[in-house]
Short mmCIF file of C-alpha atoms in Angstrom, two decimals:
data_model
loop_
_atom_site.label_atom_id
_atom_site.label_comp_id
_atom_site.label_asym_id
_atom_site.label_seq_id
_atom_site.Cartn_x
_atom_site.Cartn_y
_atom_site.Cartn_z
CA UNK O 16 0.00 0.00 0.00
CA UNK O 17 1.76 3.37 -1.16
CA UNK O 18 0.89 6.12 1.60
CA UNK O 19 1.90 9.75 1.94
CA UNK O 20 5.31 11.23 0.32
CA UNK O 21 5.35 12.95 3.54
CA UNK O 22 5.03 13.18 7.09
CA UNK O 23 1.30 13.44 8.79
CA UNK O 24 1.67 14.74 11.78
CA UNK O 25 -0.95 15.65 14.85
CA UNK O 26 -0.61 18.00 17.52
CA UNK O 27 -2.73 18.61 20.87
CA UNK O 28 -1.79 21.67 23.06
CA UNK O 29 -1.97 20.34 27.35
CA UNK O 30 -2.96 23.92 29.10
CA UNK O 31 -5.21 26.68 29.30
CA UNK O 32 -6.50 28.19 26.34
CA UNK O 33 -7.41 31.38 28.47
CA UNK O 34 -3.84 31.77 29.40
CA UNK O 35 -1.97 34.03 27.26
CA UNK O 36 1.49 32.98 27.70
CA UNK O 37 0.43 29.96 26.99
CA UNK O 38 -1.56 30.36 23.78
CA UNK O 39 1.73 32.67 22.86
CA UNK O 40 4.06 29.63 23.40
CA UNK O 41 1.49 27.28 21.39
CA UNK O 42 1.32 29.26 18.33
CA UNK O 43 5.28 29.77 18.48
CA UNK O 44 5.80 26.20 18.05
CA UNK O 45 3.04 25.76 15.55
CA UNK O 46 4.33 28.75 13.20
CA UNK O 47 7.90 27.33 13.81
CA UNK O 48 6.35 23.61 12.65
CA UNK O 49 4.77 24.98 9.72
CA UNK O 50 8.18 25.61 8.29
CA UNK O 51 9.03 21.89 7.71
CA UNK O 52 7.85 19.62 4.96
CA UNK O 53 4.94 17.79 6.92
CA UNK O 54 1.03 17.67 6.91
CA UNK O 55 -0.37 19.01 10.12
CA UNK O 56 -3.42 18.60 12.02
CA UNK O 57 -3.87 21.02 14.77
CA UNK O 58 -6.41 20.35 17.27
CA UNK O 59 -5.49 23.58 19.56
CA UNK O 60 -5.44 23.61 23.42
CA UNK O 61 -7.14 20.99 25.76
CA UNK O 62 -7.22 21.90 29.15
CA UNK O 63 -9.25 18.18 30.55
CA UNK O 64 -8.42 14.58 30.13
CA UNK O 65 -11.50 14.01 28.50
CA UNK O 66 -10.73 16.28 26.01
CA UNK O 67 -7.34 15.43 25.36
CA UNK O 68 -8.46 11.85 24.93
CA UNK O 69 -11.47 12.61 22.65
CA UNK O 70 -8.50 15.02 20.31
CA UNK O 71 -6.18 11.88 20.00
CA UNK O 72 -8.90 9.17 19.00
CA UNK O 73 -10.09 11.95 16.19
CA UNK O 74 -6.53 12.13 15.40
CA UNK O 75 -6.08 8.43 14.86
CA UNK O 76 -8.21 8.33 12.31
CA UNK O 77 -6.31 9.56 9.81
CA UNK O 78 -3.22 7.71 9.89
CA UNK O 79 -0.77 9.43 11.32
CA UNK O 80 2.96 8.82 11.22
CA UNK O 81 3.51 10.48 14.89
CA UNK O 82 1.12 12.87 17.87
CA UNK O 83 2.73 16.00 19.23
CA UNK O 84 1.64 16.94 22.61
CA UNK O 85 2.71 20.62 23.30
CA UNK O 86 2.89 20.43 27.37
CA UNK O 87 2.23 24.21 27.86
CA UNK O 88 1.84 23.68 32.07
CA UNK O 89 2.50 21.72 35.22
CA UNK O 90 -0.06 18.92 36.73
CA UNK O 91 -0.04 17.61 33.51
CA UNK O 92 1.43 14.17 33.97
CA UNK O 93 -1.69 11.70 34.04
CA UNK O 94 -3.25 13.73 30.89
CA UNK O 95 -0.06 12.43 28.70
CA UNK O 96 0.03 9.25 29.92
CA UNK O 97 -3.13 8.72 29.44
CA UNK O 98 -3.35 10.36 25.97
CA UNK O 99 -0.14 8.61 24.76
CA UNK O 100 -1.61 5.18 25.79
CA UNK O 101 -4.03 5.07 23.35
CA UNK O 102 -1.75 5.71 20.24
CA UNK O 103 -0.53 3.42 17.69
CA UNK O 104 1.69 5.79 16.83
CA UNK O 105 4.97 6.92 18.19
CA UNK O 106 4.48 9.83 20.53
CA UNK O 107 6.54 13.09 20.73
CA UNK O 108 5.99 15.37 24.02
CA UNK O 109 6.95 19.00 23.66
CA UNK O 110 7.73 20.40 27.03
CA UNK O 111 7.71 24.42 26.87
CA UNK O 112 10.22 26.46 29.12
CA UNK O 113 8.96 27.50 32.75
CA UNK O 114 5.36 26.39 34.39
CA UNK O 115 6.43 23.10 35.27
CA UNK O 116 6.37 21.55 32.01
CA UNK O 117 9.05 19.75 31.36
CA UNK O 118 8.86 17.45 35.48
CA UNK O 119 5.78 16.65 34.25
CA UNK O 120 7.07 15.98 31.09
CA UNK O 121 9.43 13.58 32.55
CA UNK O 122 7.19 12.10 35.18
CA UNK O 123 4.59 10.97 31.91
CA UNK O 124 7.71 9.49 30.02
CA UNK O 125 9.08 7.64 33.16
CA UNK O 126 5.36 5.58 32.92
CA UNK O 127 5.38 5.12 29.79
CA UNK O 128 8.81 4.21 29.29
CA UNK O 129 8.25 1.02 31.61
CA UNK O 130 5.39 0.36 28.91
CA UNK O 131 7.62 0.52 25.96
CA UNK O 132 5.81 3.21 24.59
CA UNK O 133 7.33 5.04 21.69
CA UNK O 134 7.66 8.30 23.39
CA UNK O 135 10.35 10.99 22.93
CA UNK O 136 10.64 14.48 24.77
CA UNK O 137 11.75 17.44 23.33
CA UNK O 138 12.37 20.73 25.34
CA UNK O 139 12.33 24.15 24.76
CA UNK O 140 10.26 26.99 22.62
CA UNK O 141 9.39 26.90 19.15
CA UNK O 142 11.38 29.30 17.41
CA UNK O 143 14.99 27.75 18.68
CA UNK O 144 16.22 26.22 15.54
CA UNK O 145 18.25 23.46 17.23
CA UNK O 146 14.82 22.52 18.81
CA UNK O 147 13.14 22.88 15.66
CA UNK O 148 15.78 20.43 14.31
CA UNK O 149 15.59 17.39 17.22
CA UNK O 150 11.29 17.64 16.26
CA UNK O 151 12.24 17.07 12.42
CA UNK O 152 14.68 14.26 13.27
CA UNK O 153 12.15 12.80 15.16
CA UNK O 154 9.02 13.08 13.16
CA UNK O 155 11.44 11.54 9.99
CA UNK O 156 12.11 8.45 12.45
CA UNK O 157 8.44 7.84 13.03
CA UNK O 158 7.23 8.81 8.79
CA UNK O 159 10.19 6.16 8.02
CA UNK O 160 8.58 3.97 11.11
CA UNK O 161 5.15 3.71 9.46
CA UNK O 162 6.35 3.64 5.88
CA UNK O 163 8.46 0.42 6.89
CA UNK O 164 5.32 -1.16 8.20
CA UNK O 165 4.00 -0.98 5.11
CA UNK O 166 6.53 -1.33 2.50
CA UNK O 167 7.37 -4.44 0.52
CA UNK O 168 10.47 -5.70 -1.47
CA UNK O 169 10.56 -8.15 -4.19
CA UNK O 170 12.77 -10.59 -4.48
CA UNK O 171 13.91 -12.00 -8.05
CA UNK O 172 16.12 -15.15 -8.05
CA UNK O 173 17.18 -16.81 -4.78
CA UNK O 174 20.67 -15.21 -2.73
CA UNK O 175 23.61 -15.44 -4.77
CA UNK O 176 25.71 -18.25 -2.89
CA UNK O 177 28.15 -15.98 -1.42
CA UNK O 178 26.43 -14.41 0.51
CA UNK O 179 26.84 -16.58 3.21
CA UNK O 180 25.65 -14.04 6.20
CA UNK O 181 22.85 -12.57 4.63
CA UNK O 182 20.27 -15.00 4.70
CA UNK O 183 17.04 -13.51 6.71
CA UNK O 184 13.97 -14.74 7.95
CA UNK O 185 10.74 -13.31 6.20
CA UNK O 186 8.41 -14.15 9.08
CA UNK O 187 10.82 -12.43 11.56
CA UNK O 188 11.31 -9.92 9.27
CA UNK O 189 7.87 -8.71 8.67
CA UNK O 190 7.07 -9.36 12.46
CA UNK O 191 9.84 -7.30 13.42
CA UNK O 192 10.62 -4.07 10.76
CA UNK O 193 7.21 -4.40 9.01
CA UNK O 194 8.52 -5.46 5.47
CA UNK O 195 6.86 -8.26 3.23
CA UNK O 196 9.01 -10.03 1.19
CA UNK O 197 7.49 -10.97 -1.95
CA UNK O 198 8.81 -13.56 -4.32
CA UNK O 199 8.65 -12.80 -8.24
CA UNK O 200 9.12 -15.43 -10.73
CA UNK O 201 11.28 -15.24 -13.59
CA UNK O 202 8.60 -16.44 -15.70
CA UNK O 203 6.24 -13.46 -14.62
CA UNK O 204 9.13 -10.87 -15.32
CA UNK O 205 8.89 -12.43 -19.02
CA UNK O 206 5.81 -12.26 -19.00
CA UNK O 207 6.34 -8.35 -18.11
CA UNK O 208 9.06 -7.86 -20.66
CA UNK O 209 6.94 -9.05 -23.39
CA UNK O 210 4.19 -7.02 -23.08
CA UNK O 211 6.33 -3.96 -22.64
CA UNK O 212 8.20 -4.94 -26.06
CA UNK O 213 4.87 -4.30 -27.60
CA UNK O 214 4.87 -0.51 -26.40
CA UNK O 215 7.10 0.92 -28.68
CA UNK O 216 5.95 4.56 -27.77
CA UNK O 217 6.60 4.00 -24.20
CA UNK O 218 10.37 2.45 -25.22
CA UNK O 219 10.96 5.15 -27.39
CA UNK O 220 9.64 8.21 -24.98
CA UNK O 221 12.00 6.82 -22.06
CA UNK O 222 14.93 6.52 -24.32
CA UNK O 223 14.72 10.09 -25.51
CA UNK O 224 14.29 11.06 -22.03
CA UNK O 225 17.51 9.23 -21.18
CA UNK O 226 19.13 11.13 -24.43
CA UNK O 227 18.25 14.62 -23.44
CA UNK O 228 19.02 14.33 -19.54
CA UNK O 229 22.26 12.18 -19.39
CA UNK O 230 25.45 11.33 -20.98
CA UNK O 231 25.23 8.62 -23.51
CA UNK O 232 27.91 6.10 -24.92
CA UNK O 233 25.91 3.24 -25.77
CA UNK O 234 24.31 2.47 -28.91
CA UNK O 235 20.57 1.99 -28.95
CA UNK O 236 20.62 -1.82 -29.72
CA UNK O 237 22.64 -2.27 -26.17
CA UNK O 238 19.96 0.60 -24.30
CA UNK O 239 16.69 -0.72 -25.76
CA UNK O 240 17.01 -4.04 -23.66
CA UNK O 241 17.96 -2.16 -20.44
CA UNK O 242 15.11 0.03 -21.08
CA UNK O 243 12.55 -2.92 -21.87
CA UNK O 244 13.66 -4.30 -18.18
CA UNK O 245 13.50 -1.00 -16.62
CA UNK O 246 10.06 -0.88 -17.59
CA UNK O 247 8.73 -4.23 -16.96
CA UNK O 248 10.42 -3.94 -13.55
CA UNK O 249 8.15 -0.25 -13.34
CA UNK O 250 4.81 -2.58 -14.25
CA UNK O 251 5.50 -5.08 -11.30
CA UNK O 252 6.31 -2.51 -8.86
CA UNK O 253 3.11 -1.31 -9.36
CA UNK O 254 1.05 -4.08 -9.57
CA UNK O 255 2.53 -5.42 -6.36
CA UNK O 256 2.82 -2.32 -4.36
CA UNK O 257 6.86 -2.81 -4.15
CA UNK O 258 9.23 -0.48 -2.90
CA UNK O 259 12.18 -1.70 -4.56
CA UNK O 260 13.76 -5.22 -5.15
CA UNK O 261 16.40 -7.77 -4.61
CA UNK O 262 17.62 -9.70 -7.57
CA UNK O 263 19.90 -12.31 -7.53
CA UNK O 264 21.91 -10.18 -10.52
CA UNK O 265 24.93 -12.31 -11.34
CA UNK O 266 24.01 -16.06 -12.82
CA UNK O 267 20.16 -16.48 -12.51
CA UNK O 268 19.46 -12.76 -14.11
CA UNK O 269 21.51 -12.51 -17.04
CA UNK O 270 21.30 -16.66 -17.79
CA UNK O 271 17.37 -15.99 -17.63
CA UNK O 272 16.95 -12.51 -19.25
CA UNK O 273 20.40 -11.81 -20.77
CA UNK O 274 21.27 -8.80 -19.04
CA UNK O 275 21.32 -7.20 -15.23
CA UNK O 276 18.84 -4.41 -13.91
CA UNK O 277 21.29 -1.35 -13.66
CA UNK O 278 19.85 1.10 -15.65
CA UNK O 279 16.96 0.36 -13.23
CA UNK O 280 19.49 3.38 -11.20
CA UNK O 281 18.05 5.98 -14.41
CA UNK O 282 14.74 6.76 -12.03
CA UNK O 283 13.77 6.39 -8.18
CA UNK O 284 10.50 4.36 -9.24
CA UNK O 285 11.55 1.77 -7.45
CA UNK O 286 15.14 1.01 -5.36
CA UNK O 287 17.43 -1.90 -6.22
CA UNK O 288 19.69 -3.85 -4.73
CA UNK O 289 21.58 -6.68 -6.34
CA UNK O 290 22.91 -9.84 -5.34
CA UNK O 291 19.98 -11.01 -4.24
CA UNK O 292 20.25 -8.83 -0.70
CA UNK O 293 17.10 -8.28 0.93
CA UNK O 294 18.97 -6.80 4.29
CA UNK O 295 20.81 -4.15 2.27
CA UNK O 296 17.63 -4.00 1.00
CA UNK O 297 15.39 -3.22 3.90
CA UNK O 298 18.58 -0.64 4.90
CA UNK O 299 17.71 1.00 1.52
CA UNK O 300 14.39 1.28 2.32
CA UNK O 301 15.36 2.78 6.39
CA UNK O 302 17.85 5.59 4.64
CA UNK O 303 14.97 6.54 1.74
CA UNK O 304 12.05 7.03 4.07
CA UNK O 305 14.64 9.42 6.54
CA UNK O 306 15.58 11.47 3.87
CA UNK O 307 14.15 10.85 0.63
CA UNK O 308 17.40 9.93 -0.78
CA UNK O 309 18.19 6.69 -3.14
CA UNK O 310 21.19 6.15 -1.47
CA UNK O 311 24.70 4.69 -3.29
CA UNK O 312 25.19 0.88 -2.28
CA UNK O 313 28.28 -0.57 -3.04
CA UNK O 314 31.07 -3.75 -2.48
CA UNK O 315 33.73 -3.04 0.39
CA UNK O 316 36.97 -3.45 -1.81
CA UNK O 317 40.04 -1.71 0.66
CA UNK O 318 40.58 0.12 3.35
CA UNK O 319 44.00 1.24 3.31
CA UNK O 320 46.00 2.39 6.48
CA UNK O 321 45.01 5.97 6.13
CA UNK O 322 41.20 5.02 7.39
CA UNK O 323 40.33 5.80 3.26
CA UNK O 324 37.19 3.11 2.16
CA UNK O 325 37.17 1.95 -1.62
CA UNK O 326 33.52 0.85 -2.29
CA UNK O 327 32.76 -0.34 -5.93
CA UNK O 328 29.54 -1.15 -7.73
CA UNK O 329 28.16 -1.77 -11.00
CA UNK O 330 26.11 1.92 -10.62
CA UNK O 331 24.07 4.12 -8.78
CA UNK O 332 21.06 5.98 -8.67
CA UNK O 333 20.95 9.04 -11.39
CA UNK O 334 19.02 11.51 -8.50
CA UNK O 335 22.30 11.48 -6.19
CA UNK O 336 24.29 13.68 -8.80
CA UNK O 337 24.02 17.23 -8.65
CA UNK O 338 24.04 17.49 -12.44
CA UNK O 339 22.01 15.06 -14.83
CA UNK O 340 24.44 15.89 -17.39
CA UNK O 341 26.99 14.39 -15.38
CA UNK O 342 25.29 10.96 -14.93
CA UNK O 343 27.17 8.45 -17.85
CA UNK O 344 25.00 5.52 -19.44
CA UNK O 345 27.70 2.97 -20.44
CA UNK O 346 28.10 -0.40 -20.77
CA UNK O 347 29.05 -2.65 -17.86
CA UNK O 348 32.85 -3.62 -18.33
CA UNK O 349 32.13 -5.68 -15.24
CA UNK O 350 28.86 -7.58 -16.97
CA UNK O 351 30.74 -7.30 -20.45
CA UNK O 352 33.55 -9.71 -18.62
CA UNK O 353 30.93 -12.44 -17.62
CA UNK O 354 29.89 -12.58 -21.50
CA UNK O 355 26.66 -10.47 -21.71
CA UNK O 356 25.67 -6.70 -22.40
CA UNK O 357 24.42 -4.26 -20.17
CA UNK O 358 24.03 -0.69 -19.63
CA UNK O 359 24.55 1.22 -16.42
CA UNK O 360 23.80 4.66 -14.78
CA UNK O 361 27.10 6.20 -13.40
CA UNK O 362 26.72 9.52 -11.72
CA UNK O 363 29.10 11.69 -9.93
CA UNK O 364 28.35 11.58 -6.35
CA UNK O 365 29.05 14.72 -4.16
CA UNK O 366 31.93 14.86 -2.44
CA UNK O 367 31.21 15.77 1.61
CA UNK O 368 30.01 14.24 5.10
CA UNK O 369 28.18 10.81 4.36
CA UNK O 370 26.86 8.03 6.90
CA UNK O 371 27.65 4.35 6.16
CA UNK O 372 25.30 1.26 7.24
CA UNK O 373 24.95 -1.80 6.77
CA UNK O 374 22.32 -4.12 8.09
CA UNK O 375 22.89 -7.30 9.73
CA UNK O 376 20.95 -10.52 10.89
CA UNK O 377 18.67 -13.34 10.09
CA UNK O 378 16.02 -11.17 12.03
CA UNK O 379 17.06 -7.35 11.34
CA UNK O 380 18.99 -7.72 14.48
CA UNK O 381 21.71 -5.15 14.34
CA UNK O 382 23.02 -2.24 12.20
CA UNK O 383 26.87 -1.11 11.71
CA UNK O 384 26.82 2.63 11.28
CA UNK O 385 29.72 5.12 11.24
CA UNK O 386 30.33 8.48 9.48
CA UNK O 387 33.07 9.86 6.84
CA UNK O 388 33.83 12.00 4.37
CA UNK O 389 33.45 11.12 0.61
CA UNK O 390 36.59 12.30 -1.31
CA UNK O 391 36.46 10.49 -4.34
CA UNK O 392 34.15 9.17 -7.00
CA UNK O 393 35.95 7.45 -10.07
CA UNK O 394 34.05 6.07 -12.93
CA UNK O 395 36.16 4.09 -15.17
CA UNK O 396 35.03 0.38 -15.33
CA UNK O 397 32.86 0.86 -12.44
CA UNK O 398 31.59 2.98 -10.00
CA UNK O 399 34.54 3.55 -7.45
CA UNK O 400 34.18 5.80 -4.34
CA UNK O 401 36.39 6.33 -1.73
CA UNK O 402 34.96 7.16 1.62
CA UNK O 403 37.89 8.74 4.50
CA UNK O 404 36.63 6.63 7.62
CA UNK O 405 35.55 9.19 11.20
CA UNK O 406 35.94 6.44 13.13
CA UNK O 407 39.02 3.86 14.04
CA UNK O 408 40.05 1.37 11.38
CA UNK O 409 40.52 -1.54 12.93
CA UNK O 410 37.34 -1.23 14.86
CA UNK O 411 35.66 -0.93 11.55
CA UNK O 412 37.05 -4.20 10.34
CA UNK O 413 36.11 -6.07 13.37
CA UNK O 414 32.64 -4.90 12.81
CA UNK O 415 32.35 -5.45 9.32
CA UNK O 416 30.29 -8.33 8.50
CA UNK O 417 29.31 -8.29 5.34
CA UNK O 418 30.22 -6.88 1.27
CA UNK O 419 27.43 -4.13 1.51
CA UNK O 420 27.37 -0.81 2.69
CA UNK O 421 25.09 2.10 2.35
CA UNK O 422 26.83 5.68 1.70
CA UNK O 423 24.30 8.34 1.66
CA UNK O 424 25.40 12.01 2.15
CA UNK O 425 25.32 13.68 5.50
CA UNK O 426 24.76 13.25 8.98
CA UNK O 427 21.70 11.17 9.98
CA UNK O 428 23.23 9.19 12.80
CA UNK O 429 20.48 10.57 15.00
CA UNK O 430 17.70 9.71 13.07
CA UNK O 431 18.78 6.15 12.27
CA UNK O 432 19.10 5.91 16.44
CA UNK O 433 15.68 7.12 16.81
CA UNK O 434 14.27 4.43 13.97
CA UNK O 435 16.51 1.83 15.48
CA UNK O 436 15.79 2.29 18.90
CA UNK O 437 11.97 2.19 17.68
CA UNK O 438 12.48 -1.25 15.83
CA UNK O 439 14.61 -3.00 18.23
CA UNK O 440 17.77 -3.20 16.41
CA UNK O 441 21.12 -3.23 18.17
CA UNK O 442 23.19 -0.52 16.53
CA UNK O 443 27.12 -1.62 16.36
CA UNK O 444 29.01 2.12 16.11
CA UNK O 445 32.36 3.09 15.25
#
């Protein structure tokens, strides 16, 4: 089920609608709220339990990602825990400066901590911008939350043998993150690539899109069979309500279909991950819903004594370069070496802070996460990148547990904490 591109949020004011200092404080954070990319539904200032209670049932009903509670006075205490009980939702409590907000703040969150509610606090007025900040990271944690619950990733051709620590469990796995795993057959993607073939306007309108946005150096008889997968890989996305996929890219895709998926990386209709990987997969999934960003997944390759990471991959996605004129569509020296054609999308990624993660664990259990600085993108053969390591090297390579990381630009250490923390996943840091 698709839902909202972005976050629905609630919010219920605890005080006295009479008192001015109060109402002042309210509409501060609300005007200071309406700044950020989210979809708000203000319910104003409840001063009973009753009411309170009544605002957050009305709330429910329209599937919300997360309910603020602005605590705008003291003796307030029983009024969140009571309202916060009844959500499905993760809760975030807003405790203003002064009036004995913020002991009752922490009195509520005490309660419902021993519950294992999915509370957070945050403290302090509503035009602070650090504040401001700590309410986006957490109302990103709870959209990516309750788009996880939801999402589903396809999985084409069984792990590639390898992979011998990324084998999952798909009961665990939609018990725990949310995520269904659906298997599609090879014989329905030919089924999807033959009825594409017959839409020759369709082929034709994507590869002149392709021709006027990026670089080309492929001939048309190598693009037209990257674009005829692209496409029937569009149709079952739809028609299953995927996310992205995992295909098993290196014997059972191009021995079935004669090519791999990479110029699948041309548009963010759907993510892809190769190699069968469903847990870089689901990783993919965490690090889009945070930030909207189809992040770079590549191979660990070296990491030399000066902390510097060499990642490489076949390509990446076309939205992560800053210029579409500076995305290449070439063919895959890598897929050319195993006897069969392919084209690939090969942008330049921005150089600058970046967070690496990979996710580990029959179950989801734990996720290695660090930070770095991206120095170097080099697209030759394939898609190199070089990644200067923040944290100690060898601590790094006693953590490392698998080929796959995730490099996606900037800081959003907190946020992953916050979704983590929500899901029950151990987080390994270094």
């Amino acid at each position: 089920m698709r839902r909202a591109l972005k976050p629905r949020v609630g919010i219920i004011g605890i005080g006295d609608i009479k008192a001015e200092a109060q109402k002042r404080d309210y509409e501060t954070i609300i005007n200071g709220i309406k700044g950020l990319d989210i979809e708000v539904f203000d319910k104003g200032i409840k001063a009973s339990t009753e009411e309170i209670e009544a605002s957050v049932i009305e709330l429910l009903r329209k599937e919300l990602d997360a309910v603020l509670l602005v605590v705008l006075r003291g003796m307030s205490a029983q009024a969140i825990k009571n309202a916060v009980e009844l959500m499905d939702c993760p809760a975030i409590v807003w405790a203003v400066k002064e009036r004995w907000a913020w002991p009752s703040s922490a009195l509520a969150l005490g309660a419902l901590k021993e519950e294992k509610k999915k509370v957070k606090l945050i403290y302090g007025l509503g035009d602070d911008k650090s504040t401001l900040n700590e309410f986006r990271q957490r109302v990103q944690a709870a959209f990516a939350l309750s788009r996880l619950r939801h999402s589903r990733i396809g999985t084409i051709g069984s792990l590639f043998p390898n992979l011998v620590s990324r084998s999952y469990d798909k009961a665990r796995i939609k018990e725990r993150i949310g995520t269904e795993i659906v298997e599609i057959s090879f014989d329905e993607l030919h089924q999807a690539i033959g009825r594409v073939s017959k839409a020759v306007n369709a082929i034709e309108d994507l590869r002149k899109k392709i021709q006027d946005r990026f670089l080309i150096e492929v001939t048309d008889e190598l693009l037209n069979p990257g674009i005829r997968l692209h496409l029937a890989l569009k149709h079952i996305a739809k028609s299953h309500s995927l996310d992205g996929f995992a295909i098993e890219c290196w014997s059972r895709m191009p021995k079935e279909v004669g090519l791999n998926p990479c110029l699948g990386f041309i548009e963010d209709d759907y993510t892809l991950t190769c190699e069968g990987d469903v847990l870089i997969s689901i990783a993919t999934q965490m690090v889009r819903y945070l930030t909207g960003i189809n992040p770079y997944v590549g191979d660990i390759y070296d990491l030399d004594k000066e902390n510097i990471l060499t990642l490489v991959h076949c390509g990446a996605p076309a939205s992560l370069a800053a210029d579409a004129k500076s995305v290449i569509i070439k063919d895959s020296i890598q897929a050319k070496e195993q006897g069969f054609p392919t084209p690939v999308c090969h942008p330049q990624l921005k150089n600058g802070e970046v967070t690496l993660l990979s996710l580990y664990g029959k179950k989801c259990d734990y996720v290695h996460l660090t930070t770095g600085e991206l120095i170097k993108t080099r697209r030759a053969d394939k898609m190199w990148v070089k990644v200067r390591l923040s944290g100690e090297r060898q601590e790094f390579l006693e953590q490392c547990l698998a080929n796959h990381y995730i490099v996606v630009p900037g800081n959003i250490i907190r946020e992953l904490e916050l979704l983590c923390e929500w899901l029950a996943i151990s987080i390994l840091r270094t």
